[in-house]
Structures are given as C-alpha cells and as structure tokens.
Backbone as a chain_set.jsonl record, in Angstrom:
{"seq": "MTKHLSICIIGFILISCSNEKEIPKNLHLPTFNQDKKIQNSQMDTINTEQFWSLIDKAVKSSSGDKELKEKFLVNELTKLSLEEIMDFEMAFRKSILEADDFKVMAAQKIIEGYVSDDSYLYFRCWLIGQGKQVYQETLKNSDYLAHVVQKGESTDFESLLYVATAAYSRKTGKDEDETFPRDTAIGLGLDYDFGAAATKGTDWSEDELPKLLPNLWAKMN", "coords": {"N": [[3.375, 58.253, -34.199], [3.181, 55.596, -35.103], [5.212, 54.477, -33.563], [4.195, 54.901, -31.009], [1.92, 53.272, -31.116], [3.121, 50.744, -31.384], [4.374, 50.447, -28.908], [2.143, 50.321, -27.242], [1.003, 47.917, -28.122], [3.007, 46.054, -27.438], [2.954, 46.372, -24.676], [0.386, 45.423, -24.102], [0.637, 42.723, -24.824], [2.527, 41.814, -22.926], [1.092, 42.147, -20.556], [-0.975, 40.324, -21.005], [0.425, 37.878, -21.115], [1.38, 37.807, -18.526], [-0.993, 37.536, -17.096], [-1.82, 35.018, -17.965], [0.019, 33.283, -16.759], [-0.464, 33.583, -14.127], [-1.43, 31.987, -11.12], [-4.507, 30.887, -9.981], [-5.804, 31.835, -6.809], [-7.442, 30.104, -5.442], [-6.864, 27.604, -6.379], [-6.265, 24.206, -5.88], [-3.365, 22.76, -5.295], [-1.168, 19.856, -5.488], [0.313, 18.764, -2.435], [2.918, 17.401, -1.877], [5.197, 17.161, -0.194], [4.123, 17.859, 2.272], [2.281, 15.786, 2.599], [4.033, 13.617, 2.856], [5.232, 14.175, 5.306], [3.046, 13.955, 6.995], [2.486, 11.279, 6.572], [4.812, 9.994, 7.558], [4.712, 10.74, 10.254], [2.289, 9.586, 11.022], [2.865, 6.881, 10.542], [4.761, 6.377, 12.512], [3.324, 6.382, 14.863], [1.4, 4.442, 14.83], [-0.149, 1.697, 16.345], [0.475, -1.622, 16.095], [-0.111, -3.939, 17.401], [-2.672, -5.158, 18.067], [-3.579, -5.519, 15.5], [-1.771, -7.448, 14.347], [-2.317, -9.529, 16.065], [-4.946, -10.231, 15.368], [-4.536, -10.973, 12.688], [-2.818, -13.199, 12.988], [-4.497, -14.935, 14.393], [-6.391, -15.363, 12.439], [-4.871, -16.738, 10.567], [-4.356, -19.141, 11.968], [-6.916, -20.132, 12.224], [-7.763, -20.788, 9.711], [-6.377, -22.668, 8.177], [-4.739, -21.981, 6.044], [-6.477, -21.227, 4.043], [-7.553, -18.646, 2.035], [-10.072, -17.439, 1.726], [-11.381, -18.195, 4.04], [-9.775, -16.892, 5.901], [-10.353, -14.246, 5.258], [-13.149, -14.09, 5.841], [-13.076, -14.665, 8.572], [-11.64, -12.449, 9.576], [-13.319, -10.279, 8.868], [-15.597, -10.906, 10.39], [-14.538, -10.853, 13.022], [-13.592, -8.229, 13.175], [-15.977, -6.847, 13.004], [-16.995, -7.136, 15.517], [-15.633, -5.299, 16.954], [-15.029, -1.824, 17.937], [-15.851, 1.108, 15.945], [-13.66, 2.78, 15.858], [-11.568, 1.01, 16.415], [-11.7, -0.626, 14.182], [-10.938, 1.224, 12.292], [-8.321, 1.649, 13.191], [-7.219, -0.829, 12.573], [-7.182, -0.73, 9.759], [-5.319, 1.337, 9.423], [-2.988, 0.186, 10.523], [-2.713, -1.973, 8.81], [-2.175, -0.7, 6.358], [0.215, 0.515, 7.03], [1.819, -1.743, 7.252], [1.802, -2.684, 4.611], [3.187, -0.603, 3.349], [5.648, -0.704, 4.659], [6.591, -3.082, 3.698], [7.324, -2.548, 1.155], [9.755, -3.123, -0.737], [12.644, -3.694, -2.714], [13.697, -6.289, -2.605], [11.598, -7.811, -1.668], [9.936, -7.493, -3.822], [11.505, -8.815, -5.683], [11.271, -11.406, -4.751], [8.58, -11.9, -5.33], [8.721, -11.796, -8.12], [10.276, -14.062, -8.687], [8.612, -16.086, -7.675], [6.085, -15.745, -8.963], [6.724, -15.09, -11.559], [6.342, -12.694, -12.835], [5.923, -9.114, -12.458], [3.74, -6.534, -11.578], [2.179, -3.337, -10.95], [-0.291, -3.769, -9.586], [-0.193, -6.562, -9.002], [2.031, -6.682, -7.374], [1.19, -5.239, -5.151], [-0.916, -6.925, -4.279], [0.569, -9.165, -3.714], [2.037, -8.338, -1.483], [-0.091, -8.097, 0.246], [-0.745, -10.798, 0.467], [1.598, -11.677, 1.746], [1.405, -10.354, 4.235], [-0.85, -11.676, 5.093], [0.181, -14.122, 5.791], [0.958, -14.031, 8.363], [2.507, -12.645, 11.353], [5.182, -13.528, 11.985], [6.215, -14.703, 9.589], [6.008, -12.498, 7.924], [7.746, -10.601, 9.19], [10.202, -11.973, 9.155], [10.581, -12.222, 6.424], [10.903, -9.587, 5.647], [13.337, -9.106, 6.806], [14.969, -10.895, 5.42], [14.305, -11.811, 2.329], [14.665, -14.262, 1.138], [13.824, -16.077, 2.906], [11.277, -16.889, 2.295], [11.47, -19.192, 0.86], [11.069, -21.225, 2.624], [8.416, -21.152, 3.029], [6.537, -20.712, 0.854], [4.945, -22.644, -1.71], [5.666, -24.223, -4.831], [3.751, -23.116, -7.532], [1.759, -22.164, -5.932], [-0.813, -19.821, -5.166], [-0.149, -16.462, -4.716], [-1.622, -14.18, -4.197], [-3.582, -11.963, -2.527], [-5.769, -10.14, -2.717], [-8.278, -9.528, -1.622], [-7.864, -8.974, 1.04], [-7.506, -6.307, 1.221], [-9.963, -5.184, 1.645], [-11.275, -5.911, 3.976], [-11.572, -4.349, 6.329], [-13.223, -2.338, 5.382], [-15.546, -3.803, 4.762], [-16.298, -4.69, 7.32], [-16.709, -2.24, 8.601], [-18.836, -1.267, 7.135], [-20.83, -3.105, 7.822], [-21.106, -2.497, 10.545], [-22.0, 0.155, 10.542], [-24.089, 0.161, 8.763], [-24.016, 1.42, 6.367], [-23.147, 2.286, 2.954], [-19.858, 2.432, 1.499], [-18.201, 5.508, 2.051], [-16.605, 8.774, 2.191], [-15.999, 8.813, 4.866], [-15.183, 6.363, 5.662], [-12.76, 3.733, 6.532], [-10.721, 3.48, 4.457], [-10.625, 5.897, 2.888], [-10.213, 7.684, 4.952], [-7.686, 6.905, 5.898], [-6.094, 7.448, 3.643], [-6.369, 10.202, 3.603], [-4.819, 10.818, 5.767], [-2.337, 10.416, 4.837], [-1.542, 7.8, 4.433], [-1.142, 6.264, 1.929], [-0.898, 3.73, -0.351], [-0.648, 3.764, -3.027], [-0.513, 6.213, -5.202], [0.569, 8.079, -3.453], [2.667, 6.89, -2.162], [5.943, 6.374, -0.716], [9.24, 6.104, -2.216], [10.275, 2.855, -3.391], [12.054, 0.778, -1.18], [15.586, -0.059, -0.814], [17.75, -1.668, -3.279], [17.385, -1.681, -6.761], [17.027, -4.418, -9.133], [18.181, -6.644, -11.716], [16.889, -9.179, -13.938], [18.748, -11.228, -14.362], [20.167, -11.212, -12.054], [18.711, -12.395, -10.083], [18.994, -15.237, -9.33], [21.259, -15.217, -7.651], [20.587, -13.289, -5.858], [18.367, -14.169, -4.322], [18.924, -17.042, -3.53], [17.955, -19.54, -2.43], [15.172, -19.443, -2.702], [15.032, -19.128, -5.454], [16.107, -21.586, -6.319], [14.139, -23.325, -5.423], [11.877, -22.599, -6.872], [12.566, -22.933, -9.497]], "CA": [[2.133, 57.493, -34.039], [3.507, 54.162, -35.236], [6.016, 54.096, -32.39], [3.291, 54.853, -29.858], [1.088, 52.08, -31.287], [3.96, 49.559, -31.112], [4.573, 50.371, -27.456], [0.863, 49.874, -26.682], [0.834, 46.484, -28.451], [3.953, 45.298, -26.606], [2.446, 46.411, -23.301], [-0.774, 44.527, -24.029], [1.136, 41.336, -24.865], [3.162, 41.52, -21.64], [0.032, 42.012, -19.556], [-1.68, 39.071, -21.299], [1.29, 36.763, -20.696], [1.416, 37.814, -17.071], [-2.263, 36.995, -16.616], [-1.872, 33.582, -18.262], [0.891, 32.545, -15.845], [-0.905, 33.753, -12.743], [-2.133, 30.82, -10.597], [-5.622, 31.301, -9.146], [-5.554, 31.635, -5.385], [-8.256, 29.004, -4.926], [-6.494, 26.344, -7.023], [-5.688, 23.266, -4.921], [-2.233, 22.051, -5.881], [-0.674, 18.774, -4.645], [1.305, 19.137, -1.421], [3.561, 16.101, -1.668], [6.062, 17.199, 0.977], [3.277, 17.839, 3.446], [1.734, 14.437, 2.725], [5.085, 12.725, 3.35], [5.411, 14.446, 6.732], [1.905, 13.351, 7.666], [2.654, 9.833, 6.492], [5.867, 9.576, 8.477], [4.211, 10.918, 11.605], [1.26, 8.585, 11.243], [3.525, 5.582, 10.583], [5.491, 6.227, 13.768], [2.442, 6.299, 16.025], [0.416, 3.36, 14.695], [0.065, 0.52, 17.181], [0.113, -2.786, 15.265], [-0.227, -5.138, 18.241], [-3.967, -5.794, 17.872], [-3.639, -5.903, 14.088], [-1.096, -8.724, 14.125], [-3.024, -10.546, 16.836], [-6.068, -10.678, 14.547], [-4.007, -11.667, 11.514], [-2.311, -14.51, 13.407], [-5.662, -15.772, 14.708], [-6.989, -15.73, 11.161], [-3.995, -17.769, 9.99], [-4.552, -20.389, 12.705], [-8.29, -20.628, 12.076], [-8.123, -20.972, 8.307], [-5.562, -23.703, 7.538], [-4.176, -21.461, 4.808], [-7.523, -20.866, 3.085], [-7.671, -17.183, 2.035], [-11.464, -17.037, 1.919], [-11.678, -18.347, 5.465], [-9.097, -15.789, 6.577], [-11.127, -13.023, 4.999], [-14.393, -14.158, 6.606], [-12.732, -14.581, 9.989], [-11.254, -11.074, 9.899], [-14.506, -9.415, 8.809], [-16.436, -11.22, 11.551], [-13.888, -10.386, 14.25], [-13.557, -6.764, 13.156], [-17.335, -6.354, 13.238], [-17.206, -7.157, 16.968], [-14.87, -4.201, 17.546], [-15.57, -0.479, 17.748], [-15.491, 1.741, 14.675], [-12.295, 3.295, 16.008], [-10.645, -0.12, 16.312], [-11.676, -1.022, 12.766], [-10.113, 2.237, 11.639], [-6.937, 1.357, 13.575], [-6.806, -2.007, 11.794], [-6.849, -0.257, 8.41], [-4.076, 2.113, 9.511], [-1.888, -0.757, 10.738], [-2.605, -2.747, 7.574], [-1.491, 0.13, 5.375], [1.603, 0.659, 7.481], [2.505, -2.991, 6.924], [1.995, -2.694, 3.156], [4.228, 0.371, 3.02], [6.931, -1.191, 5.181], [7.019, -4.228, 2.881], [7.661, -2.081, -0.197], [11.207, -3.28, -0.8], [13.006, -4.366, -3.968], [13.916, -7.719, -2.389], [10.259, -8.412, -1.613], [9.512, -7.514, -5.22], [12.278, -9.876, -6.334], [10.655, -12.673, -4.351], [7.371, -12.062, -6.138], [9.133, -12.091, -9.497], [10.718, -15.465, -8.733], [7.481, -16.972, -7.395], [4.994, -15.613, -9.917], [7.248, -14.947, -12.903], [6.133, -11.346, -13.359], [5.586, -8.095, -11.46], [3.036, -5.329, -12.023], [1.791, -2.528, -9.786], [-1.36, -4.43, -8.842], [0.224, -7.87, -8.483], [2.987, -6.419, -6.282], [0.366, -4.873, -3.997], [-1.627, -8.118, -3.809], [1.579, -10.052, -3.141], [2.308, -7.862, -0.128], [-1.26, -8.507, 1.041], [-0.538, -12.234, 0.755], [2.677, -11.774, 2.727], [0.816, -9.978, 5.526], [-1.784, -12.737, 5.447], [0.898, -15.31, 6.299], [1.178, -13.856, 9.803], [3.549, -11.718, 11.79], [6.535, -14.086, 11.915], [6.621, -14.811, 8.182], [6.153, -11.125, 7.439], [8.958, -9.978, 9.738], [11.383, -12.692, 8.676], [10.736, -11.909, 5.0], [11.454, -8.231, 5.543], [14.766, -9.197, 7.146], [15.636, -11.64, 4.354], [13.209, -12.335, 1.504], [14.944, -15.652, 0.79], [13.1, -16.862, 3.91], [10.047, -17.418, 1.699], [11.725, -20.547, 0.362], [10.553, -22.143, 3.649], [6.989, -20.869, 3.225], [5.708, -20.822, -0.346], [5.081, -23.847, -2.517], [5.638, -23.968, -6.267], [2.395, -23.129, -8.057], [0.824, -21.583, -4.957], [-1.273, -18.461, -5.444], [0.33, -15.496, -3.723], [-2.454, -13.002, -4.417], [-4.609, -11.878, -1.487], [-6.367, -8.817, -2.928], [-9.464, -9.296, -0.785], [-7.46, -8.454, 2.349], [-7.6, -4.847, 1.138], [-11.328, -4.706, 1.84], [-11.923, -6.476, 5.169], [-11.963, -3.266, 7.239], [-14.363, -1.677, 4.743], [-16.715, -4.673, 4.931], [-16.686, -4.659, 8.738], [-17.2, -0.898, 8.892], [-20.148, -1.179, 6.508], [-21.748, -3.875, 8.66], [-21.325, -1.779, 11.809], [-22.702, 1.421, 10.324], [-25.235, -0.016, 7.891], [-23.848, 2.362, 5.262], [-22.201, 1.989, 1.887], [-18.595, 3.146, 1.71], [-18.079, 6.906, 1.659], [-15.32, 9.367, 2.575], [-15.763, 8.646, 6.305], [-14.773, 4.98, 5.894], [-11.319, 3.593, 6.822], [-9.772, 3.67, 3.352], [-10.487, 7.323, 2.58], [-9.629, 8.336, 6.126], [-6.254, 6.587, 5.896], [-5.454, 8.208, 2.56], [-6.334, 11.588, 4.055], [-3.731, 10.94, 6.749], [-1.058, 10.186, 4.167], [-1.23, 6.374, 4.321], [-1.56, 5.895, 0.576], [0.065, 2.783, -0.916], [-0.645, 3.914, -4.483], [0.144, 7.389, -5.767], [1.265, 8.866, -2.438], [3.666, 6.078, -1.47], [7.355, 6.737, -0.864], [9.983, 5.258, -3.156], [10.581, 1.496, -2.945], [13.324, 0.714, -0.445], [16.605, -0.989, -1.286], [18.396, -1.513, -4.583], [16.717, -2.366, -7.865], [17.748, -5.582, -9.622], [17.859, -7.127, -13.057], [16.463, -10.578, -13.86], [19.875, -12.15, -14.285], [20.712, -11.17, -10.695], [17.796, -13.056, -9.15], [19.497, -16.486, -8.734], [22.209, -14.929, -6.574], [19.953, -12.403, -4.887], [17.552, -15.015, -3.432], [19.307, -18.364, -4.078], [17.108, -20.655, -1.981], [13.868, -19.291, -3.332], [15.237, -19.383, -6.888], [16.294, -23.025, -6.5], [12.876, -24.01, -5.178], [10.864, -22.235, -7.864], [13.065, -23.192, -10.855]], "C": [[2.387, 55.983, -34.098], [4.263, 53.656, -34.029], [5.132, 53.959, -31.172], [2.403, 53.602, -29.907], [1.853, 50.801, -30.969], [4.148, 49.371, -29.621], [3.304, 49.845, -26.787], [0.655, 48.37, -26.9], [1.735, 45.617, -27.583], [3.46, 45.236, -25.166], [1.27, 45.473, -23.115], [-0.361, 43.056, -23.991], [1.736, 40.938, -23.532], [2.128, 41.313, -20.552], [-0.711, 40.698, -19.734], [-0.891, 37.874, -20.831], [1.318, 36.656, -19.192], [0.148, 37.208, -16.497], [-2.367, 35.501, -16.849], [-1.062, 32.774, -17.267], [0.425, 32.63, -14.401], [-1.713, 32.535, -12.305], [-3.275, 31.298, -9.713], [-5.389, 30.956, -7.687], [-6.32, 30.446, -4.826], [-7.94, 27.667, -5.571], [-5.788, 25.445, -6.026], [-4.589, 22.47, -5.606], [-1.779, 20.936, -4.956], [0.376, 19.277, -3.663], [2.037, 17.874, -0.998], [4.445, 16.088, -0.422], [5.259, 17.134, 2.261], [2.712, 16.443, 3.676], [2.764, 13.479, 3.302], [5.296, 12.919, 4.84], [4.28, 13.827, 7.526], [2.067, 11.842, 7.704], [3.684, 9.342, 7.509], [5.414, 9.666, 9.916], [3.197, 9.847, 11.949], [1.88, 7.194, 11.365], [4.174, 5.337, 11.936], [4.575, 5.963, 14.956], [1.412, 5.169, 15.94], [0.812, 2.174, 15.566], [-0.426, -0.71, 16.406], [-0.136, -4.052, 16.085], [-1.548, -5.871, 18.01], [-4.13, -6.276, 16.426], [-3.013, -7.274, 13.886], [-1.731, -9.854, 14.929], [-4.195, -11.104, 16.032], [-5.598, -11.455, 13.322], [-3.547, -13.075, 11.895], [-3.444, -15.462, 13.781], [-6.356, -16.235, 13.428], [-6.192, -16.833, 10.478], [-4.271, -19.119, 10.64], [-5.933, -20.995, 12.442], [-8.641, -21.071, 10.661], [-7.418, -22.112, 7.591], [-5.063, -23.269, 6.161], [-5.192, -21.04, 3.757], [-7.769, -19.35, 3.149], [-9.104, -16.712, 2.254], [-11.866, -17.15, 3.383], [-10.988, -17.254, 6.284], [-9.9, -14.51, 6.463], [-12.398, -12.999, 5.847], [-14.123, -14.015, 8.102], [-12.439, -13.128, 10.377], [-12.455, -10.135, 9.872], [-15.388, -9.65, 10.031], [-15.835, -10.669, 12.846], [-13.843, -8.863, 14.316], [-14.937, -6.169, 13.444], [-17.662, -6.322, 14.731], [-16.539, -5.971, 17.669], [-15.57, -2.863, 17.327], [-15.158, 0.064, 16.385], [-14.06, 2.278, 14.725], [-11.266, 2.175, 15.861], [-10.577, -0.657, 14.887], [-10.809, -0.053, 11.975], [-8.631, 1.993, 11.942], [-6.381, 0.171, 12.8], [-6.37, -1.574, 10.401], [-5.535, 0.505, 8.406], [-2.873, 1.175, 9.647], [-1.643, -1.603, 9.494], [-1.83, -1.968, 6.52], [-0.029, 0.361, 5.768], [2.407, -0.573, 7.09], [2.763, -3.11, 5.428], [3.153, -1.789, 2.772], [5.601, -0.09, 3.494], [7.48, -2.339, 4.334], [7.394, -3.823, 1.462], [9.179, -2.015, -0.339], [11.546, -4.067, -2.073], [13.251, -5.861, -3.783], [12.593, -8.47, -2.246], [9.704, -8.519, -3.032], [10.236, -8.613, -5.996], [11.698, -11.25, -6.001], [9.39, -12.93, -5.153], [7.707, -12.436, -7.575], [9.539, -13.553, -9.641], [9.534, -16.415, -8.583], [6.449, -16.947, -8.506], [5.459, -15.464, -11.359], [7.047, -13.581, -13.52], [5.821, -10.409, -12.197], [4.853, -6.959, -12.156], [2.657, -4.549, -10.778], [0.743, -3.245, -8.938], [-0.893, -5.738, -8.215], [1.202, -7.714, -7.319], [2.248, -6.014, -5.009], [-0.324, -6.103, -3.424], [-0.66, -9.143, -3.207], [1.915, -9.632, -1.72], [1.125, -8.139, 0.8], [-1.137, -9.979, 1.431], [0.517, -12.413, 1.84], [2.165, -11.426, 4.119], [-0.104, -11.086, 6.013], [-1.142, -14.032, 5.899], [1.186, -15.213, 7.793], [2.416, -13.049, 10.113], [4.958, -12.277, 11.604], [7.032, -14.164, 10.475], [6.878, -13.425, 7.61], [7.478, -10.523, 7.908], [10.226, -10.654, 9.228], [11.644, -12.383, 7.201], [11.313, -10.518, 4.811], [12.933, -8.201, 5.921], [15.549, -9.835, 6.005], [14.559, -12.339, 3.517], [13.432, -13.768, 1.056], [14.268, -16.604, 1.771], [11.846, -17.506, 3.318], [10.232, -18.786, 1.065], [11.19, -21.594, 1.336], [9.033, -22.068, 3.766], [6.152, -21.231, 2.002], [5.987, -22.119, -1.097], [4.98, -23.482, -4.004], [4.203, -24.106, -6.78], [1.356, -22.539, -7.122], [0.431, -20.163, -5.377], [-0.808, -17.524, -4.33], [-0.347, -14.135, -3.955], [-3.547, -13.008, -3.353], [-5.244, -10.487, -1.542], [-7.484, -8.525, -1.939], [-9.116, -8.799, 0.617], [-7.547, -6.93, 2.382], [-8.949, -4.323, 1.62], [-11.99, -5.199, 3.128], [-12.374, -5.387, 6.143], [-13.18, -2.523, 6.692], [-15.643, -2.488, 4.957], [-17.221, -4.63, 6.369], [-17.293, -3.299, 9.105], [-18.602, -0.705, 8.318], [-21.192, -1.936, 7.325], [-22.102, -3.107, 9.931], [-22.192, -0.543, 11.62], [-23.984, 1.266, 9.52], [-25.199, 0.896, 6.679], [-22.973, 1.775, 4.167], [-20.96, 2.852, 2.089], [-18.672, 4.586, 1.209], [-16.764, 7.451, 2.205], [-15.019, 9.242, 4.071], [-15.231, 7.251, 6.641], [-13.247, 4.879, 6.054], [-10.387, 3.918, 5.669], [-9.558, 5.146, 3.027], [-9.856, 8.085, 3.738], [-8.126, 8.119, 6.168], [-5.501, 7.363, 4.831], [-5.332, 9.672, 2.947], [-5.232, 11.851, 5.054], [-2.364, 10.645, 6.138], [-0.679, 8.739, 4.006], [-1.767, 5.827, 2.997], [-0.504, 4.97, -0.025], [0.091, 2.839, -2.438], [0.167, 5.142, -4.888], [0.947, 8.18, -4.728], [2.372, 8.112, -1.728], [5.084, 6.593, -1.706], [8.023, 5.782, -1.846], [10.254, 3.884, -2.546], [11.963, 1.46, -2.316], [14.304, -0.258, -1.099], [17.111, -0.672, -2.676], [17.66, -2.316, -5.647], [17.613, -3.477, -8.41], [17.377, -5.833, -11.083], [17.563, -8.623, -12.954], [17.634, -11.544, -13.727], [20.548, -12.148, -12.916], [19.895, -11.987, -9.698], [18.337, -14.365, -8.552], [20.469, -16.262, -7.576], [21.578, -14.086, -5.476], [19.153, -13.187, -3.852], [17.76, -16.47, -3.85], [18.393, -19.512, -3.678], [15.74, -20.623, -2.623], [13.961, -19.578, -4.83], [15.334, -20.887, -7.149], [14.962, -23.782, -6.344], [11.865, -23.775, -6.295], [11.292, -22.582, -9.295], [13.631, -24.608, -10.997]], "O": [[1.891, 55.211, -33.278], [4.005, 52.562, -33.528], [5.285, 53.023, -30.387], [2.162, 52.957, -28.887], [1.307, 49.882, -30.359], [4.087, 48.246, -29.124], [3.375, 49.021, -25.876], [0.202, 47.651, -26.01], [1.309, 44.589, -27.058], [3.534, 44.193, -24.516], [1.164, 44.8, -22.09], [-0.918, 42.254, -23.242], [1.483, 39.834, -23.049], [2.263, 40.415, -19.722], [-1.044, 40.028, -18.756], [-1.444, 36.956, -20.225], [1.284, 35.558, -18.636], [0.2, 36.454, -15.525], [-2.939, 34.784, -16.028], [-1.447, 31.646, -16.96], [0.858, 31.851, -13.552], [-2.596, 32.091, -13.039], [-3.033, 32.053, -8.771], [-4.838, 29.901, -7.372], [-5.894, 29.842, -3.841], [-8.656, 26.691, -5.348], [-4.82, 25.863, -5.391], [-4.875, 21.591, -6.419], [-1.977, 21.038, -3.745], [1.22, 20.105, -4.007], [1.812, 17.342, 0.089], [4.444, 15.111, 0.327], [5.64, 16.457, 3.216], [2.665, 15.967, 4.811], [2.435, 12.63, 4.13], [5.516, 11.951, 5.568], [4.498, 13.247, 8.59], [1.819, 11.203, 8.727], [3.437, 8.378, 8.234], [5.695, 8.773, 10.716], [3.237, 9.267, 13.034], [1.456, 6.407, 12.211], [4.143, 4.219, 12.451], [5.005, 5.38, 15.951], [0.639, 4.964, 16.876], [1.952, 1.71, 15.531], [-1.614, -0.818, 16.1], [-0.349, -5.123, 15.517], [-1.548, -7.081, 17.782], [-4.745, -7.312, 16.172], [-3.643, -8.167, 13.319], [-1.686, -11.012, 14.513], [-4.414, -12.315, 16.015], [-6.189, -12.472, 12.96], [-3.858, -14.038, 11.194], [-3.361, -16.662, 13.516], [-6.847, -17.361, 13.349], [-6.763, -17.748, 9.884], [-4.405, -20.128, 9.947], [-6.096, -22.215, 12.437], [-9.697, -21.663, 10.436], [-7.828, -22.487, 6.493], [-4.976, -24.075, 5.235], [-4.814, -20.548, 2.694], [-8.151, -18.829, 4.198], [-9.324, -15.689, 2.902], [-12.598, -16.308, 3.903], [-11.557, -16.749, 7.252], [-10.099, -13.789, 7.441], [-12.69, -11.996, 6.5], [-14.857, -13.325, 8.809], [-12.937, -12.64, 11.392], [-12.598, -9.287, 10.753], [-15.873, -8.695, 10.639], [-16.545, -10.088, 13.667], [-14.034, -8.275, 15.38], [-15.044, -5.108, 14.059], [-18.523, -5.552, 15.157], [-16.838, -5.673, 18.825], [-16.576, -2.784, 16.621], [-14.236, -0.451, 15.751], [-13.34, 2.227, 13.728], [-10.214, 2.37, 15.253], [-9.518, -1.094, 14.435], [-10.043, -0.458, 11.1], [-7.786, 2.115, 11.055], [-5.211, 0.166, 12.417], [-5.32, -1.993, 9.914], [-4.724, 0.343, 7.494], [-1.862, 1.352, 8.968], [-0.498, -1.912, 9.164], [-0.936, -2.509, 5.869], [0.851, 0.394, 4.908], [3.549, -0.456, 6.646], [3.822, -3.584, 5.016], [4.001, -2.165, 1.963], [6.601, 0.113, 2.805], [8.692, -2.541, 4.265], [7.747, -4.679, 0.65], [9.797, -0.98, -0.091], [10.824, -4.987, -2.455], [13.033, -6.632, -4.717], [12.482, -9.626, -2.654], [9.079, -9.517, -3.39], [9.648, -9.262, -6.861], [11.64, -12.138, -6.852], [9.153, -14.051, -5.606], [7.053, -13.291, -8.172], [9.178, -14.205, -10.621], [9.455, -17.428, -9.278], [5.985, -17.997, -8.949], [4.68, -15.684, -12.286], [7.533, -13.326, -14.622], [5.497, -10.853, -11.095], [5.291, -6.477, -13.201], [2.801, -5.053, -9.665], [0.873, -3.321, -7.716], [-1.158, -6.0, -7.042], [1.2, -8.52, -6.389], [2.641, -6.408, -3.911], [-0.319, -6.305, -2.21], [-1.026, -9.896, -2.304], [2.062, -10.483, -0.842], [1.31, -8.385, 1.992], [-1.392, -10.355, 2.575], [0.338, -13.219, 2.753], [2.463, -12.134, 5.082], [-0.135, -11.398, 7.204], [-1.836, -14.947, 6.342], [1.605, -16.188, 8.415], [3.259, -12.804, 9.25], [5.84, -11.57, 11.114], [8.148, -13.738, 10.178], [7.856, -13.212, 6.894], [8.241, -9.995, 7.1], [11.207, -9.983, 8.908], [12.796, -12.292, 6.778], [12.124, -10.296, 3.911], [13.692, -7.373, 5.417], [16.642, -9.387, 5.66], [13.977, -13.336, 3.946], [12.485, -14.432, 0.633], [14.15, -17.799, 1.5], [11.404, -18.553, 3.791], [9.252, -19.467, 0.764], [10.89, -22.719, 0.935], [8.428, -22.834, 4.518], [5.174, -21.971, 2.108], [7.111, -22.619, -1.114], [4.282, -22.537, -4.372], [3.527, -25.094, -6.494], [0.186, -22.427, -7.489], [1.259, -19.405, -5.882], [-1.05, -17.775, -3.15], [0.299, -13.088, -3.909], [-4.344, -13.943, -3.281], [-5.257, -9.755, -0.552], [-7.62, -7.395, -1.469], [-9.978, -8.261, 1.311], [-7.651, -6.334, 3.454], [-9.069, -3.148, 1.967], [-13.17, -4.923, 3.345], [-13.454, -5.495, 6.723], [-14.062, -2.125, 7.452], [-16.691, -1.933, 5.29], [-18.425, -4.544, 6.608], [-18.28, -3.232, 9.838], [-19.451, -0.061, 8.935], [-22.312, -1.458, 7.498], [-23.263, -3.073, 10.341], [-23.033, -0.24, 12.467], [-24.865, 2.124, 9.576], [-26.223, 1.124, 6.036], [-22.161, 0.883, 4.414], [-21.01, 3.878, 2.768], [-19.141, 4.853, 0.102], [-15.904, 6.683, 2.635], [-13.902, 9.532, 4.499], [-14.867, 6.989, 7.787], [-12.527, 5.829, 5.747], [-9.362, 4.567, 5.873], [-8.416, 5.591, 2.905], [-9.068, 9.008, 3.535], [-7.372, 9.052, 6.444], [-4.408, 7.874, 5.076], [-4.321, 10.315, 2.66], [-4.758, 12.981, 5.178], [-1.354, 10.627, 6.841], [0.401, 8.448, 3.492], [-2.712, 5.04, 2.962], [0.649, 5.367, -0.192], [0.782, 2.043, -3.073], [1.397, 5.1, -4.91], [1.9, 8.874, -5.082], [2.963, 8.636, -0.783], [5.386, 7.169, -2.751], [7.437, 4.778, -2.252], [10.439, 3.761, -1.335], [12.918, 2.031, -2.842], [13.906, -1.159, -1.837], [16.932, 0.434, -3.188], [17.351, -3.491, -5.448], [18.821, -3.475, -8.173], [16.394, -5.3, -11.599], [17.953, -9.262, -11.977], [17.521, -12.567, -13.052], [21.406, -12.989, -12.645], [20.353, -12.24, -8.583], [18.153, -14.59, -7.356], [20.49, -17.042, -6.624], [21.978, -14.156, -4.314], [19.24, -12.915, -2.654], [16.873, -17.07, -4.457], [18.086, -20.371, -4.505], [15.212, -21.654, -3.04], [13.067, -20.202, -5.402], [14.721, -21.401, -8.085], [14.704, -24.755, -7.053], [11.083, -24.668, -6.623], [10.471, -22.531, -10.211], [14.091, -24.984, -12.075]]}, "num_chains": 1, "name": "protein.A"}
C-alpha cells in the first residue's frame, strides 16, 4: 500500500512539473531573428533620395537653426502624400541605424563629454540634420566632424524624431496611433531602440580617444 501510494505521488509531481513547463500555444514570444530579416530586407529597399533632398533643403533654409529646420521639414512633408511621409520616416530610421557605429559614438563622447542611450540617438539625429555630405563623410571617418562642429555647440536634435509624425497628423487630422509612421516602421523591423542590431565597429576606452579621432580631440580639448 505504501509503495503504491509513493508511486502515485511521484506520478502526480511529474505531471505537475510537465504542466508548469508547457508554453501556451497562444503566447506571443519575441521573434528576434525574424525581425532582423525584416529589418535587413527593408533597409535594402528604402530609397533615400527624396529624404536627403528634403534634409539638404532644410539645412540651406535654416542657417543652422534647428527649430527652423524642424518647421521647414514639417511644412514640406505636409505637402506630400501620406505614403511619401511614411517613406521619409523609413529613410530617416535607416540613416539612424546606419550611423550606429562606435566611432560615431566616440565623436559624441569627445564633443559632449558623455554618452547615454538617449544622447547617442539625439546626436545621430543632429548628424543627419547636418545634411547628406556631412553625414556620409562622418560615416567614412568620424574625425571629419572637426571641420563641422564648434566647441560648445549643441549636438542634440531630438525633435527631428517627430517631424514625420507632426506632418502625418496635420494631413490626417488625427492624433498619433498605430497607423502612423513610427509604429509602422517599428512593425517593419526599423527599430532604433530595442530591436536595433549591435553597434558596428570596435569599442573603445576613453584613453584611446585622442588617437582614435585626433583632429576632433585637439579641437574640443
């Protein structure tokens, strides 16, 4: 009797453990590999020609004033179709992701003296807001920024993150929801926060910065 009872107890425990480990069929788990494939595919097909044309026009019309750049872009985007506004957001996110490089981060560290997740994102927005040539040259060699940035200059352009949203809201007369450019882009894998790929290049330590970007270091120190 005791032996039979022990077997029953062991069987009950095994069944309970099995049930605890079972994953419900309707549970939505993260699909990171799938997201990366979507992101890579989307990145390859985005046309950035109109995006950079608008950015460069904003640079020329603003004399370096970030608020004027922002207003110019919102006004110009509002003249476009909803699809074109969506394309702008896609190209913008592609540019942010392409600029995610340890040498770009090193440039921010030298210029601003610190790096955080948010400040690094806003710095890349600032870099995009300098126009296509500055952006491309910096991605080739971040020391190029020694010819661009001035000591004490603000290199934070957070508001660039929201110009497509503002234009889309004006066109539709709606508040932002899941149909707007930002959520749509994230759904396609263009996420510069939690879904972003690893930062490109080689990490650095602070004592390496003077040799890593010598011209920028000399100008800022």
